Coordinates of C-alpha atoms and ligand atoms in Angstrom, one line a residue:
M653 CA -19.4 8.4 8.5
K654 CA -17.1 9.0 5.6
K655 CA -17.5 7.3 2.3
K656 CA -14.7 5.1 1.2
K657 CA -14.6 6.8 -2.2
G658 CA -14.8 10.2 -0.4
R659 CA -12.0 9.1 1.7
R660 CA -9.9 8.1 -1.3
S661 CA -10.1 11.7 -2.6
A662 CA -9.6 13.1 0.9
V663 CA -6.4 11.0 1.1
M664 CA -5.3 12.4 -2.3
V665 CA -5.9 16.0 -1.2
M666 CA -4.1 15.4 2.1
L667 CA -1.2 13.8 0.1
V668 CA -1.0 16.8 -2.3
V669 CA -1.2 19.3 0.6
M670 CA 1.6 17.4 2.4
L671 CA 3.7 17.2 -0.7
V672 CA 3.3 20.9 -1.3
L673 CA 4.0 21.8 2.3
C674 CA 7.1 19.8 2.3
G675 CA 8.1 21.2 -1.1
C676 CA 8.6 17.6 -2.3
G677 CA 9.2 17.3 -6.0
T678 CA 10.3 20.9 -6.3
R679 CA 13.7 21.6 -7.8
Q680 CA 15.1 23.1 -4.5
K681 CA 14.6 19.8 -2.8
L682 CA 17.8 18.1 -1.8
P683 CA 18.2 14.8 -3.6
A684 CA 17.2 11.7 -1.6
R685 CA 19.9 10.2 0.5
K686 CA 20.9 7.3 -1.7
T687 CA 19.1 7.7 -5.0
D688 CA 19.6 11.1 -6.7
G689 CA 16.0 12.2 -6.1
K690 CA 14.5 8.8 -6.9
I691 CA 12.5 7.3 -4.1
K692 CA 12.8 3.5 -3.9
I693 CA 10.3 1.7 -1.7
G694 CA 10.6 -2.0 -1.3
V695 CA 8.0 -4.3 0.2
S696 CA 8.0 -7.9 1.3
V697 CA 4.5 -9.4 2.0
Y698 CA 4.0 -12.6 3.9
D699 CA 1.7 -14.1 1.3
Q700 CA 0.6 -12.3 -1.9
Y701 CA -2.5 -14.4 -2.1
D702 CA -3.9 -13.2 1.2
A703 CA -7.0 -11.2 0.2
F704 CA -6.6 -8.3 2.6
V705 CA -2.9 -7.9 2.1
A706 CA -3.5 -8.0 -1.7
E707 CA -6.0 -5.1 -1.4
L708 CA -3.6 -3.2 0.8
M709 CA -0.8 -3.6 -1.9
Q710 CA -3.2 -2.4 -4.6
D711 CA -4.0 0.7 -2.4
L712 CA -0.3 1.3 -1.9
N713 CA 0.3 1.1 -5.6
D714 CA -2.5 3.6 -6.1
Q715 CA -0.8 5.9 -3.7
V716 CA 2.5 5.7 -5.6
L717 CA 0.7 6.2 -9.0
G718 CA -1.1 9.2 -7.5
A719 CA 2.1 10.9 -6.3
K720 CA 3.9 10.1 -9.5
A721 CA 1.0 11.6 -11.6
E722 CA 0.4 14.7 -9.4
E723 CA 3.9 15.6 -8.3
K724 CA 5.9 14.1 -11.2
Q725 CA 8.0 12.3 -8.6
D726 CA 10.3 9.5 -9.5
I727 CA 9.1 6.7 -7.2
V728 CA 9.8 3.1 -7.5
L729 CA 7.7 0.5 -5.7
E730 CA 8.7 -3.1 -5.8
V731 CA 6.7 -5.8 -4.0
Y732 CA 8.1 -9.2 -3.2
N733 CA 6.2 -12.3 -2.1
A734 CA 7.8 -14.1 0.9
S735 CA 5.4 -17.1 0.2
Q736 CA 5.0 -17.7 4.0
S737 CA 8.8 -18.3 4.5
Q738 CA 10.6 -16.1 7.0
T739 CA 13.9 -17.3 5.6
K740 CA 12.9 -16.1 2.1
Q741 CA 11.7 -12.8 3.6
N742 CA 15.0 -12.3 5.3
E743 CA 16.8 -12.8 2.0
Q744 CA 14.4 -10.4 0.2
V745 CA 15.2 -7.7 2.8
R746 CA 18.9 -8.3 2.4
D747 CA 18.6 -8.1 -1.4
M748 CA 16.6 -4.9 -1.2
I749 CA 19.2 -3.3 1.1
A750 CA 21.9 -4.4 -1.4
A751 CA 19.9 -2.8 -4.2
N752 CA 19.8 0.6 -2.3
F753 CA 16.1 0.8 -1.5
D754 CA 15.5 3.9 0.7
V755 CA 12.8 2.3 2.9
I756 CA 11.7 -1.3 3.3
C757 CA 8.2 -2.2 4.3
V758 CA 7.8 -5.6 5.9
N759 CA 4.7 -7.7 6.4
L760 CA 6.4 -10.2 8.7
V761 CA 5.9 -13.9 8.0
D762 CA 6.6 -14.7 11.6
R763 CA 5.9 -11.7 13.8
T764 CA 8.0 -13.2 16.6
A765 CA 11.1 -13.5 14.4
P766 CA 12.0 -10.0 13.2
T767 CA 15.6 -10.1 14.4
E768 CA 17.4 -10.8 11.1
V769 CA 15.4 -8.1 9.4
I770 CA 16.1 -5.5 12.1
N771 CA 19.8 -6.3 12.3
A772 CA 20.3 -6.1 8.6
A773 CA 18.4 -2.8 8.3
R774 CA 20.2 -1.3 11.3
D775 CA 23.6 -2.3 10.0
A776 CA 22.8 -0.6 6.6
D777 CA 20.9 2.3 8.1
V778 CA 17.7 1.6 6.1
P779 CA 14.4 2.3 7.9
I780 CA 11.8 -0.4 8.2
I781 CA 8.0 0.0 8.2
F782 CA 6.4 -3.1 9.5
F783 CA 2.8 -3.4 8.8
N784 CA -0.3 -5.6 9.4
R785 CA 1.6 -8.3 11.3
E786 CA 2.7 -6.7 14.5
L787 CA 6.0 -7.5 16.2
V788 CA 6.2 -7.1 20.0
E789 CA 7.0 -3.6 21.2
D790 CA 10.4 -4.6 22.6
D791 CA 11.5 -5.5 19.1
L792 CA 10.1 -2.3 17.7
Q793 CA 12.1 -0.3 20.3
R794 CA 15.4 -1.9 19.2
W795 CA 16.2 0.9 16.8
D796 CA 14.7 4.4 16.2
K797 CA 14.1 3.8 12.5
L798 CA 11.6 1.0 13.0
F799 CA 7.9 1.7 12.7
Y800 CA 4.6 -0.1 12.6
V801 CA 1.4 0.6 10.7
G802 CA -1.8 -1.3 11.4
A803 CA -4.9 -1.2 13.5
D804 CA -6.1 -2.0 17.0
A805 CA -7.5 -5.5 16.6
F806 CA -9.2 -5.5 20.0
V807 CA -11.5 -2.8 18.7
S808 CA -12.5 -4.8 15.7
G809 CA -13.5 -7.8 17.8
K810 CA -15.4 -5.5 20.2
M811 CA -17.3 -4.0 17.3
Q812 CA -18.1 -7.4 15.9
G813 CA -19.5 -8.4 19.3
E814 CA -21.6 -5.3 19.4
L815 CA -23.1 -6.0 15.9
A816 CA -23.8 -9.5 16.9
V817 CA -25.6 -8.3 20.0
D818 CA -27.7 -5.9 17.9
A819 CA -28.8 -8.8 15.8
I820 CA -29.5 -11.0 18.8
Q821 CA -31.6 -8.2 20.4
S822 CA -33.6 -8.0 17.2
G823 CA -34.7 -11.5 18.0
T824 CA -33.5 -13.4 14.9
V825 CA -30.6 -15.4 16.3
D826 CA -31.7 -17.6 19.2
R827 CA -33.7 -19.9 17.0
N828 CA -34.1 -22.7 19.6
G829 CA -35.3 -20.1 22.1
D830 CA -33.1 -21.5 25.0
G831 CA -32.0 -18.0 26.0
A832 CA -28.3 -18.7 25.0
I833 CA -26.6 -18.3 21.6
Q834 CA -24.9 -21.5 20.3
Y835 CA -21.9 -20.1 18.4
V836 CA -18.8 -21.1 16.5
V837 CA -15.6 -19.1 16.1
L838 CA -13.4 -19.2 13.0
E839 CA -9.9 -18.1 13.9
G840 CA -7.1 -16.8 11.8
E841 CA -3.5 -18.0 12.2
A842 CA -2.5 -19.2 15.6
G843 CA -0.2 -16.6 17.1
H844 CA -1.3 -13.7 14.9
Q845 CA -2.1 -10.7 17.1
D846 CA -5.4 -10.0 15.2
A847 CA -6.7 -13.5 15.6
I848 CA -6.0 -13.6 19.3
A849 CA -7.4 -10.2 20.0
R850 CA -10.5 -10.6 17.8
S851 CA -11.5 -14.0 19.1
E852 CA -11.2 -12.8 22.7
S853 CA -12.7 -9.3 22.4
S854 CA -15.8 -10.2 20.3
V855 CA -17.0 -12.8 22.8
N856 CA -16.0 -10.7 25.8
R857 CA -18.0 -7.8 24.5
M858 CA -21.1 -9.9 24.0
L859 CA -20.8 -11.3 27.5
E860 CA -20.3 -7.7 28.9
L861 CA -23.5 -6.7 27.1
G862 CA -25.4 -9.5 28.9
V863 CA -25.7 -12.1 26.2
K864 CA -25.6 -15.8 27.3
L865 CA -23.3 -17.7 25.1
D866 CA -22.7 -21.4 24.5
R867 CA -19.6 -22.1 22.4
L868 CA -20.2 -25.2 20.3
T869 CA -16.6 -25.3 18.9
Y870 CA -13.9 -23.2 17.2
A871 CA -11.6 -23.9 14.2
I872 CA -8.4 -22.3 13.0
A873 CA -8.7 -21.6 9.3
N874 CA -5.6 -19.4 8.8
W875 CA -7.5 -16.4 7.3
N876 CA -8.3 -18.6 4.3
R877 CA -11.7 -19.1 2.5
A878 CA -11.1 -22.7 1.4
Q879 CA -9.8 -23.8 4.7
A880 CA -12.8 -22.2 6.4
K881 CA -15.1 -24.0 4.1
T882 CA -13.5 -27.3 4.9
Q883 CA -13.6 -26.7 8.6
M884 CA -17.2 -25.5 8.5
D885 CA -18.3 -28.5 6.4
K886 CA -17.1 -30.7 9.3
I887 CA -18.8 -28.4 11.9
I888 CA -22.1 -28.5 10.0
R889 CA -21.9 -32.3 9.9
Q890 CA -21.5 -32.3 13.7
Y891 CA -23.8 -29.5 14.8
G892 CA -26.1 -28.9 11.8
A893 CA -29.1 -26.6 12.7
D894 CA -27.8 -26.0 16.3
I895 CA -25.4 -23.4 15.0
E896 CA -27.0 -20.0 15.6
L897 CA -24.0 -17.6 15.1
V898 CA -20.6 -17.7 13.4
L899 CA -18.0 -15.2 14.4
A900 CA -15.1 -15.2 11.8
N901 CA -11.9 -13.3 12.5
N902 CA -11.9 -12.1 8.9
D903 CA -14.2 -11.8 5.8
E904 CA -12.4 -14.6 3.8
M905 CA -13.2 -17.1 6.5
A906 CA -16.8 -15.8 6.9
L907 CA -17.1 -16.3 3.1
G908 CA -15.8 -19.9 3.5
A909 CA -18.5 -20.5 6.1
I910 CA -21.1 -19.1 3.8
D911 CA -19.8 -21.4 1.0
A912 CA -20.2 -24.4 3.4
F913 CA -23.8 -23.5 4.4
E914 CA -24.7 -23.0 0.7
A915 CA -23.2 -26.4 -0.1
S916 CA -25.1 -28.1 2.8
D917 CA -28.6 -29.3 2.7
L918 CA -29.7 -27.1 5.7
P919 CA -32.6 -25.0 4.7
K920 CA -32.0 -21.2 4.9
A921 CA -34.2 -20.8 7.9
Q922 CA -31.9 -23.1 9.9
R923 CA -28.7 -21.4 9.1
P924 CA -26.8 -19.1 11.5
L925 CA -26.0 -15.4 11.1
I926 CA -22.3 -14.9 10.0
F927 CA -20.1 -12.0 10.9
G928 CA -16.7 -11.1 9.4
I929 CA -14.0 -8.4 9.7
D930 CA -12.1 -6.5 7.0
G931 CA -14.6 -5.1 4.5
T932 CA -12.7 -6.6 1.5
E933 CA -14.4 -6.2 -1.9
A934 CA -15.8 -9.7 -1.6
G935 CA -16.9 -9.2 2.0
L936 CA -18.7 -5.9 1.2
S937 CA -20.5 -7.6 -1.7
A938 CA -21.6 -10.4 0.6
V939 CA -23.0 -7.8 3.0
C940 CA -24.9 -6.2 0.1
D941 CA -26.3 -9.6 -0.9
G942 CA -27.4 -10.3 2.7
K943 CA -25.2 -13.4 2.9
L944 CA -22.8 -11.9 5.4
E945 CA -24.7 -10.2 8.2
A946 CA -22.1 -7.5 8.9
T947 CA -18.4 -6.8 8.8
I948 CA -15.9 -4.4 10.3
Y949 CA -14.0 -2.2 7.9
N950 CA -10.3 -2.7 8.3
D951 CA -9.0 0.4 6.6
A952 CA -6.6 -1.0 4.0
E953 CA -6.7 2.2 2.1
G954 CA -5.8 4.3 5.1
Q955 CA -3.1 1.9 6.1
A956 CA -1.6 2.1 2.6
A957 CA -1.7 5.9 2.7
A958 CA 0.0 5.9 6.1
I959 CA 2.7 3.5 4.9
F960 CA 3.3 5.7 1.8
H961 CA 3.5 9.0 3.7
L962 CA 5.8 7.5 6.2
A963 CA 8.0 5.9 3.6
H964 CA 8.1 9.1 1.6
H965 CA 9.2 11.2 4.6
L966 CA 11.8 8.6 5.6
A967 CA 13.2 8.4 2.1
L968 CA 13.6 12.1 1.9
E969 CA 14.8 12.3 5.5
E970 CA 12.1 14.7 6.4
P971 CA 10.9 15.4 10.0
L972 CA 8.1 13.1 11.0
R973 CA 6.3 15.5 13.2
D974 CA 3.4 16.1 10.8
L975 CA 2.6 12.4 10.8
P976 CA 0.2 10.9 13.3
L977 CA 2.8 8.7 14.9
V978 CA 2.1 7.5 18.5
G979 CA 5.2 7.1 20.6
D980 CA 7.3 8.0 17.5
K981 CA 6.6 4.4 16.3
Y982 CA 3.0 3.5 15.6
I983 CA 0.3 4.6 13.2
R984 CA -3.0 2.8 13.8
L985 CA -6.0 3.4 11.6
P986 CA -9.5 3.1 13.1
Y987 CA -12.1 0.4 12.2
E988 CA -15.7 1.0 11.3
K989 CA -18.9 -1.1 11.6
V990 CA -20.4 -2.1 8.2
T991 CA -24.0 -3.3 8.0
R992 CA -26.5 -3.5 5.2
D993 CA -27.5 0.0 6.1
N994 CA -24.2 1.7 5.4
V995 CA -22.3 -0.8 3.2
L996 CA -22.7 1.3 0.0
E997 CA -20.6 4.0 1.6
F998 CA -17.6 1.6 1.6
K999 CA -18.1 0.2 -2.0
Ligands
LIG132 C1 -6.7 -9.3 8.2 C2 -6.7 -10.7 7.6 C3 -5.4 -11.0 7.0 C4 -4.3 -10.9 8.0 C5 -3.0 -11.1 7.4 C6 -5.6 -9.3 9.3 O1 -5.5 -8.0 9.8 O2 -7.9 -9.0 8.9 O3 -7.7 -10.7 6.6 O4 -5.5 -12.3 6.5 O5 -4.3 -9.6 8.6 O6 -1.9 -10.9 8.3

């Protein structure tokens, strides 16, 4: 198990090694295609207030600062907020193309509507790195300069299910002793690949491992803490102490559920175990405090490093063979289980 901080320095070392190997930043290097040696990376995020995406952007900025400091490279990173509007995001992409960005990274608002982005990029020959919100493969195959960086959400759900089973086997979850676990699922945005995959695979994994489950209800809370609190307030009014387990598709919604239980008059002994996914700063702190039973680390730092390395190569028109691309298109970072026993390794 690698430490997150350890990983940060490992990433830096890898970056430096790669830059040295590529000769990037040396005087012999040919100037970048459109920018006289300056690398311009543009990003459009679906919503800058999304906690996970905000941490990913912070990590991407750190990558750029690291490369600028260590390699004296002239790199510009500009991040635009699409504020949950695909129309606005399409305009931002067109504006970035007009402003001669070398590579554009797109966190799609609507992952089923990438056509305008793809057509504009292809017409202008500007590569696109999609990230976090995954378009269907047919769309990604429409041009050879389209890429995706993310993670395999099925694995995160499976891991969440396994952690819940560990807790159930330790005997603390089935409070009413009926041999089944009364549970609630808090889901991310309808139609988001991670919400669909996580809801399905966490429950399926628990069933596979022989746990009897009894779903009380589910609620869509759009990845959002406040919405999750509102939904959980209602669920607590309806089911109260019957709720034994809460599976949240991300940490923010798990934190919203915790907020709701803390605001309720249910005594601690009658509250469920709550599981999240992401390992955001707030999520990890809640695991440390014992409020969140466990989470799954969604490697924002690794995804940011992958986006940066890919963008860097594309901007300088370097061969991509030293990058861990699958099918010439995808880079997916692994998830890791985080419990109270190992949480400090991620802080
Ligand atoms: C993360 C969520 C985030 C969503 C945004 C997911 O991978 O787990 O926390 O809100 O991506 O697209």
